[in-house]
PDB file of C-alpha atoms and ligand atoms in Angstrom:
ATOM      1  CA  MET I  40     112.496  66.874 115.215  1.00 69.00           C
ATOM      2  CA  VAL I  41     113.681  70.320 114.157  1.00 79.00           C
ATOM      3  CA  GLU I  42     111.482  73.176 115.332  1.00 92.00           C
ATOM      4  CA  LYS I  43     109.952  74.805 112.305  1.00 97.00           C
ATOM      5  CA  LEU I  44     110.779  78.380 111.408  1.00 98.00           C
ATOM      6  CA  LYS I  45     107.647  80.498 111.762  1.00 98.00           C
ATOM      7  CA  VAL I  46     107.333  82.645 108.694  1.00 98.00           C
ATOM      8  CA  GLY I  47     104.994  85.620 108.211  1.00 98.00           C
ATOM      9  CA  THR I  48     104.358  86.666 104.598  1.00 99.00           C
ATOM     10  CA  LEU I  49     103.310  89.901 102.939  1.00 98.00           C
ATOM     11  CA  ILE I  50     102.077  90.072  99.355  1.00 98.00           C
ATOM     12  CA  SER I  51     100.442  92.489  96.898  1.00 98.00           C
ATOM     13  CA  GLY I  52      99.384  90.324  93.981  1.00 97.00           C
ATOM     14  CA  GLY I  53      99.344  86.920  92.367  1.00 97.00           C
ATOM     15  CA  GLY I  54     101.431  85.225  94.972  1.00 98.00           C
ATOM     16  CA  THR I  55     103.312  82.720  92.868  1.00 98.00           C
ATOM     17  CA  ASN I  56     106.334  83.075  95.201  1.00 98.00           C
ATOM     18  CA  LEU I  57     103.992  82.580  98.137  1.00 98.00           C
ATOM     19  CA  GLN I  58     102.754  79.387  96.471  1.00 98.00           C
ATOM     20  CA  ALA I  59     106.298  78.159  95.958  1.00 98.00           C
ATOM     21  CA  ILE I  60     106.982  78.693  99.674  1.00 98.00           C
ATOM     22  CA  ILE I  61     103.683  77.050 100.699  1.00 98.00           C
ATOM     23  CA  ASP I  62     104.567  74.005  98.513  1.00 98.00           C
ATOM     24  CA  ALA I  63     108.126  73.826  99.906  1.00 98.00           C
ATOM     25  CA  CYS I  64     106.699  73.863 103.458  1.00 98.00           C
ATOM     26  CA  ASN I  65     103.987  71.296 102.767  1.00 98.00           C
ATOM     27  CA  GLN I  66     106.373  68.950 100.984  1.00 98.00           C
ATOM     28  CA  GLY I  67     108.868  69.142 103.846  1.00 97.00           C
ATOM     29  CA  ARG I  68     111.549  70.601 101.564  1.00 97.00           C
ATOM     30  CA  ILE I  69     112.116  73.435 104.090  1.00 98.00           C
ATOM     31  CA  ASP I  70     111.869  73.437 107.883  1.00 98.00           C
ATOM     32  CA  ALA I  71     109.317  76.239 107.955  1.00 98.00           C
ATOM     33  CA  GLU I  72     105.593  76.955 108.335  1.00 98.00           C
ATOM     34  CA  ILE I  73     103.696  80.057 107.246  1.00 98.00           C
ATOM     35  CA  VAL I  74     101.819  81.653 110.127  1.00 98.00           C
ATOM     36  CA  PHE I  75     100.004  84.433 108.201  1.00 98.00           C
ATOM     37  CA  THR I  76      99.703  86.151 104.842  1.00 98.00           C
ATOM     38  CA  GLY I  77      99.006  89.891 104.852  1.00 98.00           C
ATOM     39  CA  SER I  78      98.268  92.031 101.769  1.00 98.00           C
ATOM     40  CA  ASP I  79      98.149  95.757 101.076  1.00 98.00           C
ATOM     41  CA  VAL I  80      95.521  95.097  98.432  1.00 98.00           C
ATOM     42  CA  ASP I  81      92.196  93.290  98.944  1.00 98.00           C
ATOM     43  CA  GLY I  82      90.972  90.617  96.560  1.00 98.00           C
ATOM     44  CA  VAL I  83      94.321  89.525  95.126  1.00 98.00           C
ATOM     45  CA  LYS I  84      94.930  85.962  94.059  1.00 98.00           C
ATOM     46  CA  GLY I  85      97.717  85.458  96.583  1.00 98.00           C
ATOM     47  CA  LEU I  86      95.138  85.801  99.402  1.00 98.00           C
ATOM     48  CA  ASP I  87      93.094  82.967  97.891  1.00 98.00           C
ATOM     49  CA  ARG I  88      96.225  80.829  97.663  1.00 98.00           C
ATOM     50  CA  ALA I  89      96.876  81.412 101.360  1.00 98.00           C
ATOM     51  CA  LYS I  90      93.287  80.699 102.383  1.00 98.00           C
ATOM     52  CA  LYS I  91      93.282  77.510 100.343  1.00 98.00           C
ATOM     53  CA  ALA I  92      96.365  76.388 102.243  1.00 98.00           C
ATOM     54  CA  GLY I  93      94.637  77.116 105.566  1.00 98.00           C
ATOM     55  CA  ILE I  94      96.789  80.155 106.351  1.00 98.00           C
ATOM     56  CA  ASP I  95      95.391  83.158 108.287  1.00 98.00           C
ATOM     57  CA  THR I  96      95.092  86.249 106.119  1.00 98.00           C
ATOM     58  CA  PHE I  97      94.600  89.991 106.677  1.00 98.00           C
ATOM     59  CA  VAL I  98      94.483  93.116 104.538  1.00 98.00           C
ATOM     60  CA  VAL I  99      95.762  96.622 105.262  1.00 98.00           C
ATOM     61  CA  ASP I 100      94.401  98.814 102.516  1.00 98.00           C
ATOM     62  CA  TYR I 101      97.339 101.083 101.779  1.00 98.00           C
ATOM     63  CA  ALA I 102      95.597 102.949  98.923  1.00 98.00           C
ATOM     64  CA  ARG I 103      92.710 103.848 101.242  1.00 97.00           C
ATOM     65  CA  ILE I 104      95.027 104.904 104.064  1.00 97.00           C
ATOM     66  CA  ILE I 105      97.167 107.064 101.771  1.00 97.00           C
ATOM     67  CA  ALA I 106      94.054 108.705 100.295  1.00 96.00           C
ATOM     68  CA  ASP I 107      92.704 109.414 103.813  1.00 96.00           C
ATOM     69  CA  CYS I 108      96.059 110.924 104.812  1.00 95.00           C
ATOM     70  CA  ARG I 109      95.912 113.309 101.812  1.00 93.00           C
ATOM     71  CA  GLU I 110      92.460 114.520 102.822  1.00 94.00           C
ATOM     72  CA  ILE I 111      92.934 114.992 106.566  1.00 93.00           C
ATOM     73  CA  GLN I 112      94.036 118.426 107.864  1.00 88.00           C
ATOM     74  CA  ASP I 113      96.138 117.107 110.733  1.00 93.00           C
ATOM     75  CA  ILE I 114      97.925 113.976 109.590  1.00 95.00           C
ATOM     76  CA  ASP I 115      99.932 113.943 112.856  1.00 95.00           C
ATOM     77  CA  SER I 116      96.782 113.024 114.755  1.00 95.00           C
ATOM     78  CA  LEU I 117      96.821 109.663 112.986  1.00 96.00           C
ATOM     79  CA  LEU I 118     100.468 108.850 113.794  1.00 97.00           C
ATOM     80  CA  PRO I 119     101.264 106.191 116.355  1.00 98.00           C
ATOM     81  CA  LYS I 120     102.239 107.493 119.842  1.00 97.00           C
ATOM     82  CA  ASP I 121     105.748 106.046 119.601  1.00 97.00           C
ATOM     83  CA  PHE I 122     106.540 107.725 116.269  1.00 97.00           C
ATOM     84  CA  ASP I 123     109.699 109.823 116.450  1.00 97.00           C
ATOM     85  CA  LEU I 124     110.223 111.859 113.272  1.00 96.00           C
ATOM     86  CA  ASP I 125     113.874 112.739 114.033  1.00 96.00           C
ATOM     87  CA  VAL I 126     114.807 109.085 114.487  1.00 96.00           C
ATOM     88  CA  ILE I 127     113.099 108.103 111.237  1.00 97.00           C
ATOM     89  CA  LEU I 128     114.666 110.974 109.276  1.00 97.00           C
ATOM     90  CA  GLU I 129     118.095 110.124 110.507  1.00 96.00           C
ATOM     91  CA  LYS I 130     117.836 106.492 109.448  1.00 96.00           C
ATOM     92  CA  GLN I 131     115.645 106.439 106.289  1.00 96.00           C
ATOM     93  CA  ARG I 132     117.160 106.315 102.795  1.00 94.00           C
ATOM     94  CA  LEU I 133     113.908 106.126 100.823  1.00 95.00           C
ATOM     95  CA  VAL I 134     113.145 109.756 100.005  1.00 94.00           C
ATOM     96  CA  ASP I 135     115.153 112.920  99.490  1.00 94.00           C
ATOM     97  CA  VAL I 136     113.960 115.169 102.317  1.00 94.00           C
ATOM     98  CA  GLU I 137     116.143 118.089 101.234  1.00 94.00           C
ATOM     99  CA  LYS I 138     114.529 118.169  97.776  1.00 95.00           C
ATOM    100  CA  ASN I 139     110.942 118.501  98.911  1.00 94.00           C
ATOM    101  CA  ARG I 140     110.484 118.357 102.699  1.00 95.00           C
ATOM    102  CA  GLU I 141     106.696 118.592 102.754  1.00 94.00           C
ATOM    103  CA  LYS I 142     106.213 115.839 100.188  1.00 94.00           C
ATOM    104  CA  ALA I 143     108.805 113.599 101.836  1.00 96.00           C
ATOM    105  CA  LEU I 144     107.216 114.047 105.289  1.00 96.00           C
ATOM    106  CA  SER I 145     103.722 113.215 104.089  1.00 95.00           C
ATOM    107  CA  PHE I 146     105.103 110.148 102.291  1.00 96.00           C
ATOM    108  CA  ILE I 147     106.857 108.901 105.399  1.00 97.00           C
ATOM    109  CA  LYS I 148     103.971 109.689 107.737  1.00 97.00           C
ATOM    110  CA  SER I 149     101.292 107.980 105.599  1.00 97.00           C
ATOM    111  CA  ARG I 150     103.475 104.865 105.281  1.00 98.00           C
ATOM    112  CA  VAL I 151     104.067 104.771 109.040  1.00 98.00           C
ATOM    113  CA  ILE I 152     100.318 105.018 109.681  1.00 98.00           C
ATOM    114  CA  ALA I 153      99.765 102.033 107.355  1.00 98.00           C
ATOM    115  CA  GLU I 154     102.720 100.167 108.887  1.00 98.00           C
ATOM    116  CA  ARG I 155     101.294 100.568 112.390  1.00 98.00           C
ATOM    117  CA  ARG I 156      98.182  98.742 111.148  1.00 98.00           C
ATOM    118  CA  LEU I 157     100.354  96.000 109.665  1.00 98.00           C
ATOM    119  CA  LEU I 158     102.217  95.692 112.961  1.00 98.00           C
ATOM    120  CA  ASP I 159      98.926  95.447 114.882  1.00 98.00           C
ATOM    121  CA  HIS I 160      98.173  92.287 112.914  1.00 98.00           C
ATOM    122  CA  ILE I 161     101.708  90.896 112.816  1.00 98.00           C
ATOM    123  CA  GLU I 162     102.329  91.329 116.554  1.00 97.00           C
ATOM    124  CA  SER I 163      99.499  88.951 117.346  1.00 98.00           C
ATOM    125  CA  TYR I 164     101.570  86.111 115.828  1.00 98.00           C
ATOM    126  CA  ASP I 165     104.651  84.282 117.005  1.00 97.00           C
ATOM    127  CA  MET I 166     106.982  84.873 114.051  1.00 97.00           C
ATOM    128  CA  ASP I 167     110.699  84.292 113.404  1.00 97.00           C
ATOM    129  CA  LEU I 168     110.985  85.761 109.934  1.00 98.00           C
ATOM    130  CA  LEU I 169     108.955  88.109 107.742  1.00 98.00           C
ATOM    131  CA  VAL I 170     109.069  87.305 104.032  1.00 98.00           C
ATOM    132  CA  LEU I 171     108.018  89.875 101.434  1.00 98.00           C
ATOM    133  CA  ALA I 172     106.677  87.820  98.550  1.00 98.00           C
ATOM    134  CA  GLY I 173     105.876  90.398  95.917  1.00 97.00           C
ATOM    135  CA  PHE I 174     104.908  93.053  98.492  1.00 98.00           C
ATOM    136  CA  MET I 175     105.071  96.242  96.412  1.00 97.00           C
ATOM    137  CA  ARG I 176     105.503  98.786  99.233  1.00 97.00           C
ATOM    138  CA  VAL I 177     108.643 100.214 100.783  1.00 96.00           C
ATOM    139  CA  LEU I 178     109.098  99.870 104.528  1.00 97.00           C
ATOM    140  CA  THR I 179     110.256 102.708 106.766  1.00 97.00           C
ATOM    141  CA  PRO I 180     112.666 102.358 109.739  1.00 97.00           C
ATOM    142  CA  TYR I 181     109.561 102.638 112.022  1.00 97.00           C
ATOM    143  CA  PHE I 182     108.386  99.214 110.770  1.00 98.00           C
ATOM    144  CA  ILE I 183     111.808  97.640 110.271  1.00 97.00           C
ATOM    145  CA  ASP I 184     112.997  98.432 113.802  1.00 96.00           C
ATOM    146  CA  ARG I 185     109.881  96.880 115.292  1.00 97.00           C
ATOM    147  CA  ILE I 186     110.376  93.605 113.404  1.00 97.00           C
ATOM    148  CA  ASN I 187     114.124  93.169 113.623  1.00 95.00           C
ATOM    149  CA  ALA I 188     115.394  91.633 116.819  1.00 80.00           C
ATOM    150  CA  GLY I 189     118.311  94.062 117.104  1.00 77.00           C
ATOM    151  CA  ALA I 190     120.154  96.660 115.043  1.00 70.00           C
ATOM    152  CA  LEU I 191     122.161  94.000 113.224  1.00 75.00           C
ATOM    153  CA  GLU I 192     119.705  91.143 113.384  1.00 92.00           C
ATOM    154  CA  HIS I 193     117.807  91.058 110.133  1.00 96.00           C
ATOM    155  CA  ARG I 194     114.373  89.407 110.179  1.00 97.00           C
ATOM    156  CA  ILE I 195     112.818  90.749 106.929  1.00 98.00           C
ATOM    157  CA  MET I 196     113.580  89.152 103.534  1.00 98.00           C
ATOM    158  CA  ASN I 197     112.644  90.419 100.106  1.00 98.00           C
ATOM    159  CA  ILE I 198     112.859  89.019  96.591  1.00 98.00           C
ATOM    160  CA  HIS I 199     113.883  91.373  93.816  1.00 98.00           C
ATOM    161  CA  PRO I 200     113.558  90.633  90.070  1.00 98.00           C
ATOM    162  CA  ALA I 201     117.106  91.592  89.069  1.00 98.00           C
ATOM    163  CA  LEU I 202     120.698  90.840  89.961  1.00 98.00           C
ATOM    164  CA  LEU I 203     121.227  93.501  92.633  1.00 98.00           C
ATOM    165  CA  PRO I 204     122.883  95.945  92.939  1.00 98.00           C
ATOM    166  CA  ALA I 205     121.911  96.330  89.279  1.00 98.00           C
ATOM    167  CA  PHE I 206     118.397  97.569  88.565  1.00 98.00           C
ATOM    168  CA  PRO I 207     116.831  98.318  91.934  1.00 97.00           C
ATOM    169  CA  GLY I 208     113.302  99.770  91.856  1.00 96.00           C
ATOM    170  CA  ILE I 209     109.921  98.494  90.775  1.00 95.00           C
ATOM    171  CA  ASP I 210     110.656  96.992  87.318  1.00 97.00           C
ATOM    172  CA  GLY I 211     113.750  94.839  87.596  1.00 98.00           C
ATOM    173  CA  TYR I 212     112.998  92.461  84.682  1.00 98.00           C
ATOM    174  CA  GLY I 213     111.831  95.345  82.497  1.00 98.00           C
ATOM    175  CA  ASP I 214     114.973  97.383  83.242  1.00 98.00           C
ATOM    176  CA  THR I 215     117.224  94.321  82.635  1.00 98.00           C
ATOM    177  CA  PHE I 216     115.498  93.605  79.304  1.00 98.00           C
ATOM    178  CA  ARG I 217     115.527  97.213  78.056  1.00 98.00           C
ATOM    179  CA  TYR I 218     119.184  97.646  78.917  1.00 98.00           C
ATOM    180  CA  GLY I 219     119.930  94.714  76.592  1.00 98.00           C
ATOM    181  CA  CYS I 220     121.468  92.465  79.229  1.00 98.00           C
ATOM    182  CA  LYS I 221     122.323  88.933  78.155  1.00 98.00           C
ATOM    183  CA  ILE I 222     122.089  87.630  81.695  1.00 98.00           C
ATOM    184  CA  GLY I 223     119.129  88.358  83.994  1.00 98.00           C
ATOM    185  CA  GLY I 224     118.423  87.117  87.462  1.00 98.00           C
ATOM    186  CA  CYS I 225     116.751  87.514  90.827  1.00 98.00           C
ATOM    187  CA  THR I 226     118.029  88.312  94.300  1.00 98.00           C
ATOM    188  CA  VAL I 227     116.834  87.516  97.798  1.00 98.00           C
ATOM    189  CA  HIS I 228     118.129  90.026 100.317  1.00 98.00           C
ATOM    190  CA  PHE I 229     117.492  91.304 103.796  1.00 98.00           C
ATOM    191  CA  VAL I 230     115.577  94.563 104.021  1.00 97.00           C
ATOM    192  CA  ASP I 231     117.484  97.558 105.382  1.00 95.00           C
ATOM    193  CA  TYR I 232     116.652 101.269 105.425  1.00 96.00           C
ATOM    194  CA  GLY I 233     117.214 101.793 101.694  1.00 95.00           C
ATOM    195  CA  GLU I 234     115.307 100.533  98.661  1.00 94.00           C
ATOM    196  CA  ASP I 235     116.654  97.109  97.542  1.00 96.00           C
ATOM    197  CA  THR I 236     119.997  97.758  99.273  1.00 96.00           C
ATOM    198  CA  GLY I 237     120.177  95.198 102.104  1.00 96.00           C
ATOM    199  CA  PRO I 238     122.646  92.301 102.461  1.00 97.00           C
ATOM    200  CA  ILE I 239     122.291  89.678  99.738  1.00 98.00           C
ATOM    201  CA  ILE I 240     121.275  86.136 100.838  1.00 98.00           C
ATOM    202  CA  GLY I 241     121.115  84.419  97.437  1.00 98.00           C
ATOM    203  CA  GLN I 242     120.940  85.027  93.709  1.00 98.00           C
ATOM    204  CA  LYS I 243     120.019  82.989  90.612  1.00 98.00           C
ATOM    205  CA  ALA I 244     120.796  83.939  87.018  1.00 98.00           C
ATOM    206  CA  PHE I 245     119.488  82.955  83.589  1.00 98.00           C
ATOM    207  CA  GLU I 246     120.491  83.634  80.007  1.00 98.00           C
ATOM    208  CA  ILE I 247     118.543  86.063  77.844  1.00 98.00           C
ATOM    209  CA  GLY I 248     118.537  84.988  74.195  1.00 98.00           C
ATOM    210  CA  ASP I 249     118.533  87.475  71.313  1.00 98.00           C
ATOM    211  CA  ASP I 250     114.932  86.522  70.446  1.00 98.00           C
ATOM    212  CA  ASP I 251     113.566  86.614  74.006  1.00 98.00           C
ATOM    213  CA  THR I 252     110.731  89.031  74.720  1.00 98.00           C
ATOM    214  CA  LEU I 253     110.109  90.809  77.986  1.00 98.00           C
ATOM    215  CA  GLU I 254     107.507  88.141  78.734  1.00 98.00           C
ATOM    216  CA  ASP I 255     110.101  85.407  78.242  1.00 98.00           C
ATOM    217  CA  VAL I 256     112.479  87.210  80.645  1.00 98.00           C
ATOM    218  CA  LYS I 257     109.730  87.440  83.290  1.00 98.00           C
ATOM    219  CA  GLU I 258     108.852  83.796  82.873  1.00 98.00           C
ATOM    220  CA  LYS I 259     112.483  82.658  83.142  1.00 98.00           C
ATOM    221  CA  GLY I 260     112.967  84.945  86.148  1.00 98.00           C
ATOM    222  CA  LEU I 261     109.926  83.685  88.038  1.00 98.00           C
ATOM    223  CA  GLN I 262     110.977  80.098  87.554  1.00 98.00           C
ATOM    224  CA  LYS I 263     114.290  81.002  89.241  1.00 98.00           C
ATOM    225  CA  GLU I 264     112.495  82.955  91.977  1.00 98.00           C
ATOM    226  CA  TRP I 265     110.421  79.924  92.931  1.00 98.00           C
ATOM    227  CA  GLU I 266     113.612  77.904  93.511  1.00 98.00           C
ATOM    228  CA  LEU I 267     115.560  80.680  95.151  1.00 98.00           C
ATOM    229  CA  TYR I 268     113.116  81.919  97.798  1.00 98.00           C
ATOM    230  CA  PRO I 269     112.502  78.571  99.559  1.00 98.00           C
ATOM    231  CA  ALA I 270     116.274  77.897  99.445  1.00 98.00           C
ATOM    232  CA  CYS I 271     117.037  81.199 101.139  1.00 98.00           C
ATOM    233  CA  ILE I 272     114.358  80.631 103.800  1.00 98.00           C
ATOM    234  CA  GLN I 273     115.901  77.235 104.487  1.00 98.00           C
ATOM    235  CA  LYS I 274     119.330  78.833 104.756  1.00 98.00           C
ATOM    236  CA  PHE I 275     117.911  81.204 107.403  1.00 97.00           C
ATOM    237  CA  ALA I 276     116.191  78.296 109.209  1.00 97.00           C
ATOM    238  CA  GLN I 277     119.446  76.372 109.380  1.00 96.00           C
ATOM    239  CA  SER I 278     121.467  79.337 110.577  1.00 94.00           C
ATOM    240  CA  ARG I 279     119.421  79.744 113.765  1.00 87.00           C
TER     241      ARG I 279
HETATM  242  C1  LIG F  82     108.147  88.923  91.565  1.00 94.99           C
HETATM  243  O1  LIG F  82     108.704  89.048  90.292  1.00 94.99           O
HETATM  244  C2  LIG F  82     109.041  89.497  92.614  1.00 94.99           C
HETATM  245  O2  LIG F  82     110.385  89.460  92.289  1.00 94.99           O
HETATM  246  C3  LIG F  82     108.560  90.953  92.672  1.00 94.99           C
HETATM  247  O3  LIG F  82     107.188  90.899  92.425  1.00 94.99           O
HETATM  248  C4  LIG F  82     106.863  89.716  91.728  1.00 94.99           C
HETATM  249  C5  LIG F  82     105.813  89.007  92.546  1.00 94.99           C
HETATM  250  O4  LIG F  82     105.259  87.907  91.904  1.00 94.99           O
HETATM  251  N1  LIG F  82     108.979  91.559  93.890  1.00 94.99           N
HETATM  252  P1  LIG F  82     104.268  86.922  92.666  1.00 94.99           P
HETATM  253  O5  LIG F  82     103.192  87.770  93.295  1.00 94.99           O
HETATM  254  O6  LIG F  82     105.068  86.189  93.678  1.00 94.99           O
HETATM  255  O7  LIG F  82     103.704  86.036  91.612  1.00 94.99           O
END
């Protein structure tokens, strides 16, 4: 029997991709099992989906942490001991530090403080792959380096609602639709130090008709996502 790939998942919302992965695992369509589901928002439907499937869950309340960071005088006192600002600044491609250094630093530091809490949960599990299933937060090199096995060994996957490298950012389907594209799609890629820039693992496309609304585009896109994500996880499982 093949040893199952141990997959950790992070979500922020409804969790339909999570559900597609749960179903693919349960039906034996992929050689994987989900070992936890973490969320940056409490009370989301995706957490209920995980609990219903008997998966461990946890929440790291990003909004609360970011608000606390804004209020505290000495944000550095909250940073993890192994945080090295120079290393992070050299690697990160998320914010323009030259443009507004103070704003960029507080962005990075608050995210690292939240990421340390995520890692405290994640490190208690035996995990081969971390899957971002609608997790709406960027990840800094602090987090990425502590998950990836080595500099070139990617262990974090993300799904993006557009055919990358077109339309990175938070509203892939919206941007595709407003641009007037006749083809839309979704992309599964590894996470690197930029936003939606890592190596592409798989893509699926669909046609956008002249009468399609944004809602139609989102619906067509999600249907493709639910096929694509399990397939990419299986590709990773088979490449081990
Ligand atoms: C998906 O469209 C995904 O591409 C994007 O966020 C959405 C999450 O949907 N990153 P769900 O929570 O999996 O239903």
